mmCIF file of C-alpha atoms in Angstrom:
data_model
loop_
_atom_site.group_PDB
_atom_site.id
_atom_site.type_symbol
_atom_site.label_atom_id
_atom_site.label_comp_id
_atom_site.label_asym_id
_atom_site.label_seq_id
_atom_site.Cartn_x
_atom_site.Cartn_y
_atom_site.Cartn_z
ATOM 1 C CA MET E 3 22.797 -2.913 32.373
ATOM 2 C CA ASN E 4 21.935 -1.994 36.034
ATOM 3 C CA SER E 5 19.901 0.944 36.560
ATOM 4 C CA GLU E 6 21.768 3.728 36.954
ATOM 5 C CA GLU E 7 23.497 2.793 33.997
ATOM 6 C CA ILE E 8 19.528 2.606 32.079
ATOM 7 C CA ALA E 9 18.953 5.734 33.204
ATOM 8 C CA GLN E 10 22.046 7.407 31.999
ATOM 9 C CA PHE E 11 20.953 5.335 28.686
ATOM 10 C CA ARG E 12 17.801 6.474 28.935
ATOM 11 C CA GLY E 13 18.914 10.366 29.040
ATOM 12 C CA TYR E 14 20.374 9.603 25.473
ATOM 13 C CA LEU E 15 18.119 8.057 23.983
ATOM 14 C CA ALA E 16 15.622 11.293 25.461
ATOM 15 C CA SER E 17 18.687 13.669 24.360
ATOM 16 C CA GLN E 18 20.163 13.361 21.621
ATOM 17 C CA SER E 19 16.710 11.842 19.747
ATOM 18 C CA MET E 20 15.060 15.268 20.059
ATOM 19 C CA LYS E 21 18.226 16.905 19.066
ATOM 20 C CA ARG E 22 18.452 15.295 16.381
ATOM 21 C CA THR E 23 16.563 15.639 12.809
ATOM 22 C CA PRO E 24 14.966 13.012 11.755
ATOM 23 C CA ILE E 25 17.038 13.051 9.052
ATOM 24 C CA GLN E 26 19.803 12.941 10.976
ATOM 25 C CA LEU E 27 18.989 10.259 12.670
ATOM 26 C CA TYR E 28 18.011 8.253 10.468
ATOM 27 C CA ASP E 29 21.844 9.375 7.898
ATOM 28 C CA ALA E 30 23.347 7.526 11.461
ATOM 29 C CA LEU E 31 21.548 4.145 10.977
ATOM 30 C CA GLU E 32 22.456 3.671 7.943
ATOM 31 C CA GLU E 33 25.777 4.255 8.746
ATOM 32 C CA ALA E 34 25.966 2.184 10.841
ATOM 33 C CA TYR E 35 24.664 -0.354 8.418
ATOM 34 C CA ARG E 36 26.574 0.189 5.806
ATOM 35 C CA GLN E 37 29.512 -0.838 8.362
ATOM 36 C CA LEU E 38 27.403 -3.559 8.665
ATOM 37 C CA LEU E 39 28.204 -5.206 5.490
ATOM 38 C CA GLU E 40 31.284 -4.434 5.017
ATOM 39 C CA THR E 41 32.312 -6.547 8.433
ATOM 40 C CA VAL E 42 30.501 -9.219 6.466
ATOM 41 C CA ASP E 43 31.795 -8.626 2.843
ATOM 42 C CA GLN E 44 35.250 -9.477 5.553
ATOM 43 C CA PHE E 45 34.657 -12.991 6.286
ATOM 44 C CA PRO E 46 35.147 -15.978 4.215
ATOM 45 C CA GLU E 47 31.328 -17.510 3.005
ATOM 46 C CA THR E 48 32.693 -20.433 4.415
ATOM 47 C CA ALA E 49 32.794 -18.712 8.498
ATOM 48 C CA PHE E 50 29.120 -17.506 8.082
ATOM 49 C CA HIS E 51 27.666 -20.408 9.515
ATOM 50 C CA GLN E 52 30.705 -21.480 11.475
ATOM 51 C CA PRO E 53 30.724 -20.561 15.523
ATOM 52 C CA HIS E 54 34.635 -19.431 16.350
ATOM 53 C CA ARG E 55 34.122 -21.116 19.873
ATOM 54 C CA GLU E 56 31.541 -22.881 20.883
ATOM 55 C CA GLY E 57 28.670 -20.790 23.001
ATOM 56 C CA VAL E 58 29.358 -17.393 20.655
ATOM 57 C CA TRP E 59 26.739 -16.684 17.670
ATOM 58 C CA SER E 60 27.659 -17.204 14.073
ATOM 59 C CA ILE E 61 27.772 -14.756 11.740
ATOM 60 C CA ALA E 62 24.825 -16.206 10.112
ATOM 61 C CA GLU E 63 23.324 -15.573 13.844
ATOM 62 C CA ILE E 64 24.395 -11.980 14.312
ATOM 63 C CA VAL E 65 23.284 -11.313 10.807
ATOM 64 C CA GLU E 66 20.050 -13.100 11.209
ATOM 65 C CA HIS E 67 19.629 -11.448 14.971
ATOM 66 C CA VAL E 68 20.053 -7.865 13.291
ATOM 67 C CA MET E 69 17.722 -8.766 10.263
ATOM 68 C CA LEU E 70 15.298 -8.958 12.692
ATOM 69 C CA PHE E 71 15.371 -6.667 15.358
ATOM 70 C CA MET E 72 15.468 -4.182 12.751
ATOM 71 C CA ALA E 73 12.475 -5.451 11.210
ATOM 72 C CA ARG E 74 10.122 -5.111 14.633
ATOM 73 C CA TYR E 75 11.830 -1.249 14.748
ATOM 74 C CA GLU E 76 10.672 -0.976 11.067
ATOM 75 C CA GLN E 77 7.654 -2.277 11.426
ATOM 76 C CA ALA E 78 6.846 0.055 14.793
ATOM 77 C CA ILE E 79 8.492 2.715 13.912
ATOM 78 C CA CYS E 80 6.164 2.830 10.568
ATOM 79 C CA MET E 81 3.163 1.727 11.948
ATOM 80 C CA VAL E 82 3.240 4.773 13.975
ATOM 81 C CA LEU E 83 4.801 7.109 11.250
ATOM 82 C CA GLU E 84 2.584 5.484 8.562
ATOM 83 C CA GLN E 85 -0.937 5.058 10.598
ATOM 84 C CA GLY E 86 -0.424 6.883 13.777
ATOM 85 C CA LEU E 87 -0.864 2.981 16.119
ATOM 86 C CA HIS E 88 0.310 1.746 18.569
ATOM 87 C CA PRO E 89 3.245 -1.005 18.145
ATOM 88 C CA PRO E 90 3.378 -4.014 20.642
ATOM 89 C CA ASP E 91 5.302 -3.787 23.463
ATOM 90 C CA VAL E 92 8.242 -5.757 23.110
ATOM 91 C CA SER E 93 8.678 -7.500 26.212
ATOM 92 C CA ASP E 94 11.448 -9.609 25.816
ATOM 93 C CA ARG E 95 14.675 -10.490 24.211
ATOM 94 C CA SER E 96 12.593 -14.326 23.156
ATOM 95 C CA GLU E 97 11.041 -11.857 20.606
ATOM 96 C CA ASN E 98 13.979 -11.697 18.086
ATOM 97 C CA ARG E 99 14.778 -15.579 18.299
ATOM 98 C CA LEU E 100 17.021 -17.224 15.791
ATOM 99 C CA ARG E 101 14.745 -19.959 13.251
ATOM 100 C CA GLN E 102 16.547 -23.916 14.173
ATOM 101 C CA GLU E 103 17.626 -24.317 9.800
ATOM 102 C CA PRO E 104 20.489 -22.773 8.346
ATOM 103 C CA VAL E 105 19.917 -19.022 7.032
ATOM 104 C CA ASN E 106 21.032 -18.467 3.351
ATOM 105 C CA ARG E 107 22.789 -14.499 3.390
ATOM 106 C CA VAL E 108 21.359 -13.513 0.522
ATOM 107 C CA GLU E 109 18.164 -13.892 1.788
ATOM 108 C CA LEU E 110 18.989 -12.393 5.595
ATOM 109 C CA LEU E 111 20.689 -9.614 3.933
ATOM 110 C CA THR E 112 17.746 -8.643 1.481
ATOM 111 C CA ALA E 113 14.841 -9.190 4.525
ATOM 112 C CA LEU E 114 17.345 -6.082 6.463
ATOM 113 C CA GLN E 115 18.127 -4.201 3.280
ATOM 114 C CA SER E 116 14.013 -3.635 2.860
ATOM 115 C CA SER E 117 13.097 -2.993 6.057
ATOM 116 C CA ILE E 118 16.449 -0.194 5.972
ATOM 117 C CA GLN E 119 14.789 1.304 2.986
ATOM 118 C CA HIS E 120 11.072 0.965 3.774
ATOM 119 C CA LEU E 121 12.362 3.027 7.483
ATOM 120 C CA ALA E 122 14.187 5.365 5.034
ATOM 121 C CA TYR E 123 11.351 6.506 3.230
ATOM 122 C CA THR E 124 9.066 6.792 6.064
ATOM 123 C CA ILE E 125 11.149 8.786 8.027
ATOM 124 C CA GLN E 126 12.175 11.342 4.928
ATOM 125 C CA GLN E 127 8.116 11.829 4.849
ATOM 126 C CA ALA E 128 6.968 12.096 7.946
ATOM 127 C CA GLU E 129 6.525 15.780 9.865
ATOM 128 C CA PRO E 130 9.751 15.542 12.681
ATOM 129 C CA ASP E 131 7.757 15.705 15.537
ATOM 130 C CA SER E 132 4.835 14.040 14.691
ATOM 131 C CA HIS E 133 3.371 11.132 16.424
ATOM 132 C CA LEU E 134 5.772 11.809 19.951
ATOM 133 C CA ASP E 135 2.740 11.086 21.990
ATOM 134 C CA VAL E 136 3.128 7.632 20.887
ATOM 135 C CA THR E 137 4.751 5.413 22.446
ATOM 136 C CA TRP E 138 5.012 1.511 23.297
ATOM 137 C CA LYS E 139 7.723 -0.455 25.837
ATOM 138 C CA HIS E 140 11.073 -1.741 25.392
ATOM 139 C CA PHE E 141 11.592 -4.411 28.353
ATOM 140 C CA GLU E 142 14.524 -3.240 29.303
ATOM 141 C CA LEU E 143 15.080 0.401 28.621
ATOM 142 C CA GLY E 144 10.893 1.504 29.608
ATOM 143 C CA VAL E 145 8.623 3.757 27.931
ATOM 144 C CA MET E 146 9.912 5.133 24.397
ATOM 145 C CA HIS E 147 9.119 6.923 20.894
ATOM 146 C CA TRP E 148 9.529 6.546 17.000
ATOM 147 C CA ARG E 149 12.616 8.470 17.636
ATOM 148 C CA GLU E 150 14.015 7.338 20.603
ATOM 149 C CA TRP E 151 13.816 3.250 18.887
ATOM 150 C CA LEU E 152 15.456 4.712 15.558
ATOM 151 C CA LEU E 153 18.149 5.681 18.002
ATOM 152 C CA LEU E 154 18.090 2.192 19.843
ATOM 153 C CA ALA E 155 18.211 0.330 16.382
ATOM 154 C CA ARG E 156 21.867 2.614 15.042
ATOM 155 C CA VAL E 157 23.317 1.648 19.217
ATOM 156 C CA HIS E 158 21.434 -2.134 18.569
ATOM 157 C CA LEU E 159 23.131 -2.532 15.343
ATOM 158 C CA LEU E 160 26.553 -0.376 16.105
ATOM 159 C CA ASP E 161 26.776 -3.436 19.146
ATOM 160 C CA HIS E 162 26.894 -5.983 16.816
ATOM 161 C CA VAL E 163 28.892 -4.965 14.190
ATOM 162 C CA ARG E 164 31.523 -4.226 17.137
ATOM 163 C CA GLN E 165 30.971 -7.805 18.228
ATOM 164 C CA LEU E 166 32.148 -8.645 14.294
ATOM 165 C CA GLN E 167 34.284 -7.226 13.916
ATOM 166 C CA THR E 168 36.165 -8.467 16.839
ATOM 167 C CA MET E 169 35.392 -11.768 15.071
ATOM 168 C CA ARG E 170 36.531 -11.231 12.784
ATOM 169 C CA VAL E 171 40.621 -11.904 13.497
ATOM 170 C CA ASN E 172 39.787 -14.691 13.968
ATOM 171 C CA TYR E 173 38.609 -15.424 10.803
ATOM 172 C CA VAL E 174 41.938 -14.944 9.073
ATOM 173 C CA GLU E 175 42.208 -17.388 5.470
#
């Protein structure tokens, strides 16, 4: 993204994260998560570890990336809401590194579900305006509070849902 696109996106995150309640933000994230699960279920099991072309992530790698960033966002948001602590900044993309060994579909989706459930519970217990003074930095988007990070999680997740939906046409059984 160029600086103008980043500024527009930051404006969207800032305004929409405060226009919507935390429950509405979470519900939108949960809907994106449901779409991810439906899309992943459309692929044959045999395709899970096979990229449809060289240089492109496999379904397993995409789901693992989603699991890793959702775990990171969940841990940070819950750290703020449950303890009022400042999470570590996200300094670059490499912090969501993929493992070299093959990953198990069930384990990935179970770990992802765990993050989603913990996030849901924590957000339902939180006061909507609590800890908005606690911010942490995204390597590209700058400093954000937990509600902005929650909305970013949804947008990021939807990007990967669209990526998987586009890939689906290459896996006709």
